[in-house]
XYZ file of C-alpha atoms in Angstrom:
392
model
C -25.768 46.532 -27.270
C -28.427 44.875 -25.183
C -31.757 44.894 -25.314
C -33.420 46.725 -22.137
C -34.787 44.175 -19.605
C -38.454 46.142 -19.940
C -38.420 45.195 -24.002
C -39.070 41.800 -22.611
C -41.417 42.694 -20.197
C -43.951 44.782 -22.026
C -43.918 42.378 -25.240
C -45.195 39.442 -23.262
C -48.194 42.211 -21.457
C -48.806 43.361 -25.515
C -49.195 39.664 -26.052
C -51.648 39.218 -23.015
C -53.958 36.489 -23.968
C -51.968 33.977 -24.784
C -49.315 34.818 -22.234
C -51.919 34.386 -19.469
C -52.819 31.024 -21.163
C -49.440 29.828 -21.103
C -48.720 31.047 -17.768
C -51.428 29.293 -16.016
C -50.900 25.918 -17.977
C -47.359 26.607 -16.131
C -48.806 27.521 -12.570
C -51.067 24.568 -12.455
C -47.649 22.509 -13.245
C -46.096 24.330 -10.517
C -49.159 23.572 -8.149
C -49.366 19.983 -9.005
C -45.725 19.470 -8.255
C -45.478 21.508 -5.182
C -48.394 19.997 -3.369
C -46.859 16.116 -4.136
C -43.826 17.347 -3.191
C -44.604 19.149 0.023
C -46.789 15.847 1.249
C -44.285 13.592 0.632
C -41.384 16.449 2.633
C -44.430 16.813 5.197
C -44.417 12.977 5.690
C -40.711 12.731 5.968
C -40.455 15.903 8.628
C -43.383 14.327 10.846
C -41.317 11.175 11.046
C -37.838 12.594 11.663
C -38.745 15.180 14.080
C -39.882 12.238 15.795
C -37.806 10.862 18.906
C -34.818 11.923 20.864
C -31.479 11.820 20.190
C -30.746 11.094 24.053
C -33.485 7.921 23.755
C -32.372 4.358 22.575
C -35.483 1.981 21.365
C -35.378 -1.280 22.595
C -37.223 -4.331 21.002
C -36.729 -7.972 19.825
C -34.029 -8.899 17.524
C -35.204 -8.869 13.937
C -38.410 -6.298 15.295
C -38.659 -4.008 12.395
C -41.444 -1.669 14.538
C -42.860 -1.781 18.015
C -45.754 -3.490 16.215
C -43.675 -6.911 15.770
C -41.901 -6.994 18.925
C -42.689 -8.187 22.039
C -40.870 -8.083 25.650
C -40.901 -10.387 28.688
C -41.486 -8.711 32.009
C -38.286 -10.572 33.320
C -35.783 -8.469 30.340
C -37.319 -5.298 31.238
C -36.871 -5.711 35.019
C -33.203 -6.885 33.704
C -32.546 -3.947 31.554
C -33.637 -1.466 34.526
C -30.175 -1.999 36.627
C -27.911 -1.679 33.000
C -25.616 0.966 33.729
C -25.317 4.386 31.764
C -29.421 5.213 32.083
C -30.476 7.586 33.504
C -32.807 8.163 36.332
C -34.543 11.332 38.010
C -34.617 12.841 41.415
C -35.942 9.602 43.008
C -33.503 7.436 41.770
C -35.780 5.587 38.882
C -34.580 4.719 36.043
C -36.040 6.772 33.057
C -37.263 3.738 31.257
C -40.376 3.528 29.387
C -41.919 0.187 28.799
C -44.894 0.467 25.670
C -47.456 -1.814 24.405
C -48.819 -1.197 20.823
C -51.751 -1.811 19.041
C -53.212 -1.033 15.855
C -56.990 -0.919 15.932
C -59.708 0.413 13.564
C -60.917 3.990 14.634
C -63.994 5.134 12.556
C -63.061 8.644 10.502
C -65.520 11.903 10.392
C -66.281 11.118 6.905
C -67.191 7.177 7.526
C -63.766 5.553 6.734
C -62.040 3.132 8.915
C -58.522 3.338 9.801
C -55.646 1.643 11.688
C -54.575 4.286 14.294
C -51.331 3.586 16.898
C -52.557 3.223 20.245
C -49.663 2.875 22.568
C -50.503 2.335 25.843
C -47.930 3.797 28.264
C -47.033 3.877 32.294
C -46.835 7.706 33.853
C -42.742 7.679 33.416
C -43.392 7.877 29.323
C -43.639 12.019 29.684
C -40.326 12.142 31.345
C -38.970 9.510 28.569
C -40.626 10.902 25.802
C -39.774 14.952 26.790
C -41.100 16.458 23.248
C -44.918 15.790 24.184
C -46.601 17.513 26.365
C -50.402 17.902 27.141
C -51.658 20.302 25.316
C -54.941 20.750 26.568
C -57.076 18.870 29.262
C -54.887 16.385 31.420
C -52.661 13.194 31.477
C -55.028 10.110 31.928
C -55.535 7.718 35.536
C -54.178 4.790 35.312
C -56.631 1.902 35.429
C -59.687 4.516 34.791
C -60.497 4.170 31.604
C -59.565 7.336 30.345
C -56.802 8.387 27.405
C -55.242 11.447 25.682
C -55.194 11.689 21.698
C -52.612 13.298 19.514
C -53.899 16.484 18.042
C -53.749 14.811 14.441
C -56.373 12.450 15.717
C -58.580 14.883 17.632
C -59.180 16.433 14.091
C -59.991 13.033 12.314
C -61.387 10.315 14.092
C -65.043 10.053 15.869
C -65.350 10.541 19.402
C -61.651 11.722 19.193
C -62.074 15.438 20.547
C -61.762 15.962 24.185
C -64.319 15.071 26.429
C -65.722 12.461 24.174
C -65.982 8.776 24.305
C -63.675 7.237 22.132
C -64.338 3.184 21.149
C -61.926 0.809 19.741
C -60.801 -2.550 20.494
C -63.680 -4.064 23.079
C -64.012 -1.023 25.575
C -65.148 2.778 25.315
C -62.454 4.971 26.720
C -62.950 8.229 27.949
C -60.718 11.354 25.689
C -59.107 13.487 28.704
C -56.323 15.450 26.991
C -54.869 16.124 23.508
C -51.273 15.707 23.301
C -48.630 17.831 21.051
C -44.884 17.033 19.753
C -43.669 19.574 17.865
C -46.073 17.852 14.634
C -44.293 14.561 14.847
C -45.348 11.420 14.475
C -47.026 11.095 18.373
C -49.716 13.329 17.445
C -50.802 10.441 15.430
C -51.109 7.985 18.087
C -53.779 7.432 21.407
C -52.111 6.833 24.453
C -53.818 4.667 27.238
C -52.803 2.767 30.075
C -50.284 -0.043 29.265
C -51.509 -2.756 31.693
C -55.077 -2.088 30.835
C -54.449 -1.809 27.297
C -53.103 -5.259 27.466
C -56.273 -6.553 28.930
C -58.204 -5.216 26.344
C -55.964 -6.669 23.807
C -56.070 -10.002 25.587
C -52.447 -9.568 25.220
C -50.172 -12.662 27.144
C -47.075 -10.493 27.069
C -47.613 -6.801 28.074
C -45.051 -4.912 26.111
C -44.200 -4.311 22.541
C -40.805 -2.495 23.456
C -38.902 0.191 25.839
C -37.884 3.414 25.552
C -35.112 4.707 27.642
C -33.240 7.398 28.086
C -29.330 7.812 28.224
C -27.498 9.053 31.337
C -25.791 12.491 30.402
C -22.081 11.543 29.321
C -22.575 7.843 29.316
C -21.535 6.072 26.605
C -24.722 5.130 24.456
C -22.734 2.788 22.099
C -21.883 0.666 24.848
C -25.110 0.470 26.229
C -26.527 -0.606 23.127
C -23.941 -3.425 22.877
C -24.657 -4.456 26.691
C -28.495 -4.568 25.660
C -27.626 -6.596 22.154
C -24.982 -8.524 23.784
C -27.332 -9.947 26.538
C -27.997 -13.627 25.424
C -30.760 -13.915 27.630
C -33.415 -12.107 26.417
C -32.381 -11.756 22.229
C -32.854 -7.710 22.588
C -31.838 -5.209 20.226
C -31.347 -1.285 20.720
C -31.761 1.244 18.017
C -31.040 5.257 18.629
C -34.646 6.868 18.778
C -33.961 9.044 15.626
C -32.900 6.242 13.854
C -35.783 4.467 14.236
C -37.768 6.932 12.828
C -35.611 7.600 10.447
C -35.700 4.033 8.939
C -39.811 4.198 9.161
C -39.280 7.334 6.683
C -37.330 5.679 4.249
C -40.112 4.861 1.943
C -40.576 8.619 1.353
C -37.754 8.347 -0.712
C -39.082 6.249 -3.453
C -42.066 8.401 -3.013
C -39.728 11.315 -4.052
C -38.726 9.649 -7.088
C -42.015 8.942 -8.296
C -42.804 13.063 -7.856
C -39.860 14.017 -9.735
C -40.705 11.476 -12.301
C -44.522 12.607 -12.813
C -42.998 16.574 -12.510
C -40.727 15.945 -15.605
C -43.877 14.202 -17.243
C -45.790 17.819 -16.678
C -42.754 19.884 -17.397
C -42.572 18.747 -21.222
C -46.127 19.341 -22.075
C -45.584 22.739 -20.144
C -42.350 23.609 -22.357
C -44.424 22.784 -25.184
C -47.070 25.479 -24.076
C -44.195 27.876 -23.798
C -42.638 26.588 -27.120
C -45.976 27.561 -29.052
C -46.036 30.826 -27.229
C -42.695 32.490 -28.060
C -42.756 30.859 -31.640
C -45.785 32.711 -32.349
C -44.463 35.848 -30.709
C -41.423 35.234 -33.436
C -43.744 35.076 -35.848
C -45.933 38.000 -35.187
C -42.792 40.379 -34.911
C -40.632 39.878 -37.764
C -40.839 43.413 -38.921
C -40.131 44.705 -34.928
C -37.041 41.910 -35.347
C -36.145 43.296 -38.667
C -35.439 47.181 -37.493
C -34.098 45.563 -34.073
C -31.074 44.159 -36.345
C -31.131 47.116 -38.787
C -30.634 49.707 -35.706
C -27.407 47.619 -35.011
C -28.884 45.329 -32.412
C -26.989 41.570 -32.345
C -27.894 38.595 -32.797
C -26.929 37.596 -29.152
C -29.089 40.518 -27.586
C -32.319 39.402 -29.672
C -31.750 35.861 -27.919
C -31.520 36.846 -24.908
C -34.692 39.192 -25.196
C -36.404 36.275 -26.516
C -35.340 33.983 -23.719
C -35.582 36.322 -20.787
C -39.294 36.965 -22.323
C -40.119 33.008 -21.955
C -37.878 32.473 -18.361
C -39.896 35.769 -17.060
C -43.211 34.243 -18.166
C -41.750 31.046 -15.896
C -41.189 32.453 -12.918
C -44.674 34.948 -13.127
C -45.975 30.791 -13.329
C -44.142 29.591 -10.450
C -44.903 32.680 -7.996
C -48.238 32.275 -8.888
C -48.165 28.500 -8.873
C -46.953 28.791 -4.942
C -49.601 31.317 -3.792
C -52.048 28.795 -5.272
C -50.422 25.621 -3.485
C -50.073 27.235 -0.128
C -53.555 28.120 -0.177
C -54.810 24.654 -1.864
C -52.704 22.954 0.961
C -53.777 24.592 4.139
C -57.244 24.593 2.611
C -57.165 20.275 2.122
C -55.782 19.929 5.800
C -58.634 21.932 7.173
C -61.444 20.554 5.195
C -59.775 16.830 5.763
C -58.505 17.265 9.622
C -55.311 16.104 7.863
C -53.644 13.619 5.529
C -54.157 9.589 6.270
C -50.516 8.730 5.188
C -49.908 4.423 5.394
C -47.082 4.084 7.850
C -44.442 1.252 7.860
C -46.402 0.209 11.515
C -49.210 -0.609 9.108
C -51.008 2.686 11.114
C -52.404 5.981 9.845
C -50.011 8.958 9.924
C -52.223 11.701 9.743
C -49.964 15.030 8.243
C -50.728 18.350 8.211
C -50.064 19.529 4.196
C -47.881 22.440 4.894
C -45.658 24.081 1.579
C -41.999 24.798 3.742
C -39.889 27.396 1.792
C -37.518 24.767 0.912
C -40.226 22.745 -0.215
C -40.490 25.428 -3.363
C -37.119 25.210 -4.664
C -37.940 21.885 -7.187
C -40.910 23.455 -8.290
C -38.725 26.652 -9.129
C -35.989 24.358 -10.882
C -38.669 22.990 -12.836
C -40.154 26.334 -14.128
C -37.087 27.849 -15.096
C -36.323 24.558 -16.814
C -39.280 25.545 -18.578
C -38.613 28.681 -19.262
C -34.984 28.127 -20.495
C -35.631 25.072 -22.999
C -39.535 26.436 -23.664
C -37.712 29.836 -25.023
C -34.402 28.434 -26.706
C -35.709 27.372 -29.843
C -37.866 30.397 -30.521
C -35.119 32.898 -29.621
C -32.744 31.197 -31.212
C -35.368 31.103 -34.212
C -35.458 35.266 -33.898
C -31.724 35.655 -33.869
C -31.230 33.549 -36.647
C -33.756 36.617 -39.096
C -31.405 38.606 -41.093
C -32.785 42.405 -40.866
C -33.420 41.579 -45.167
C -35.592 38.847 -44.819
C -37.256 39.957 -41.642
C -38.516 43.185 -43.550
C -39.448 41.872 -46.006
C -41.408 38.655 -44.744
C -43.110 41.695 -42.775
């Protein structure tokens, strides 16, 4: 015969003190983990939601980011007439060629910061189909002017629109914000290539090309035509694996997480060690006429246990409430999280706790609750009614 599911429940509300202690030394475990772990799966979404899967990246052999690569005027007016691109209404070829830079922007709170200014020519909205202006307009050409990712309207000085943003040697008028979806180009500025590369004093005015891939043409062999050219030394990479690659380091990042969660998790199964071994020890007589009424050994367990694993999971809802509200409360207060990217640039991340972001944290506290309760329960099944009575 078991023991009724609300046994459980209104011993560990009898024993309210020092469940409450024990269930907020959990929930602060919970919120610790979740908000590492939700940066780190922030970081990782905002770089491979980034690009299209119809877009090839093309750059300099051994160019690990557009920030190492440079292109010749001569391969890009080469690479326009490849076959299988594609090309709008007027016949042009959707190809956009990119310059990057990485200057210092100046934060709200007095920091300095590389950013990823890329300066563009008007065919990069057609190439690049995810952003769109969000609010104000698309800059002139030659005028001075540039649109900011929303990520960098929120952080930077002079960044919001209308203002006058500086970096490099000019000032350059802010006159739209751009949006993609959260990804990775709402950390970047976006200027005019050609007078980018003035201000950069740049000799070659492109870092790399984006282009996008005629509908049914064969990408693989236009990546081999591009790599095969032994002209120009190119080298074409799918647009989502790009990004992809500049995400990688989020793995070890995930490693470290798990590794500091485990830390946490034993001093937490500790806490709930102490806690159902002095509920043990303050019911002996309750545990006592339990077995004499003819209640087993295996249903006292699982009391016990379900007691400690309910206590876990009051931690971890609790624990998630908190994190949500700790994480959209540091991204508003902070504009955002300065994450280092592989460009050697500032991601900045919005801290936002996904649903799927909660399942380790919920693995954790009902690892917690399992191996927190064992011993203890196994502890109160072990009392024979005799000696239970009478220790009472």
């Amino acid at each position: 015969m078991a023991l009724p599911i609300s046994y459980s429940w209104r011993s560990l509300i009898a024993r309210g003190t020092r469940t409450t202690f024990t269930v907020l030394v959990i929930a602060l475990v919970v919120i610790a983990t979740t908000l590492f772990w939700s940066l780190i799966a922030s970081l990782k979404r905002t770089l491979v939601s980034s690009g299209s899967p119809e877009n090839l990246v093309v750059m300099r052999k051994g160019a690990t980011n557009d920030g190492s690569s440079q292109l010749t005027l001569e391969s890009l007016q080469a690479i326009r007439f490849f076959e299988g691109i594609a090309r709008d209404a007027d016949g042009n070829p959707l190809i956009s060629p990119e310059l990057v830079v990485q200057p210092f922007f100046a934060t709200t709170d007095g920091g300095r910061e590389n950013v990823l200014v890329r300066g563009v020519e008007p065919m990069a909205l057609r190439v690049h189909d995810e952003v769109v202006i969000a609010e104000g307009r698309m800059f002139t050409p030659s005028s001075g002017e540039t649109v900011v990712g929303r990520g960098v309207s929120r952080r930077y000085k002079g960044a919001s629109l209308g203002d006058e943003l500086k970096f490099g040697r000019g000032t350059w008028k802010v006159v739209g914000i751009l949006e993609a979806g959260g990804s990775s180009f709402e950390s970047e500025v976006w200027v005019d290539a050609r007078e980018l590369a003035n201000d950069a004093k740049r000799t070659l005015p492109y870092s790399g090309v984006r282009l996008r891939v005629a509908p049914g043409a064969d990408m693989d062999a236009l990546v081999r035509r591009i790599g095969d050219d032994p002209r120009y030394a190119l080298e074409a990479t799918r647009e989502i694996d790009y990004y992809e690659s500049l995400s990688s380091s989020a793995n070890t990042l995930y490693v470290i997480v798990i590794g500091l969660a485990v830390l946490a998790g034993v001093g937490a199964v500790f806490g709930a060690t102490n806690t159902m071994y002095a509920a043990v020890q303050s019911r002996t007589a309750e545990i006592g006429t339990l077995r004499a009424l003819g209640f087993s050994r295996g249903s006292i367990l699982l009391a016990f246990l379900s007691e400690s694993v309910m206590m876990a999971l009051f931690a971890f809802a609790l624990g998630a409430i908190g994190a949500s509200l700790l994480g959209r409360s540091i991204s508003w207060l902070l504009g955002g999280i300065a994450f280092g990217a592989a460009t050697f640039t500032t991601n900045v991340i919005q801290l936002h706790v996904a649903a799927g972001d909660l399942l380790m944290p919920l693995a954790l506290s009902l690892l917690i609750g399992v191996f927190g309760g064992l011993a203890p329960a196994a502890r109160a099944a072990r009392m024979r009614p005799v000696d239970a009575l009478r220790k009472a």
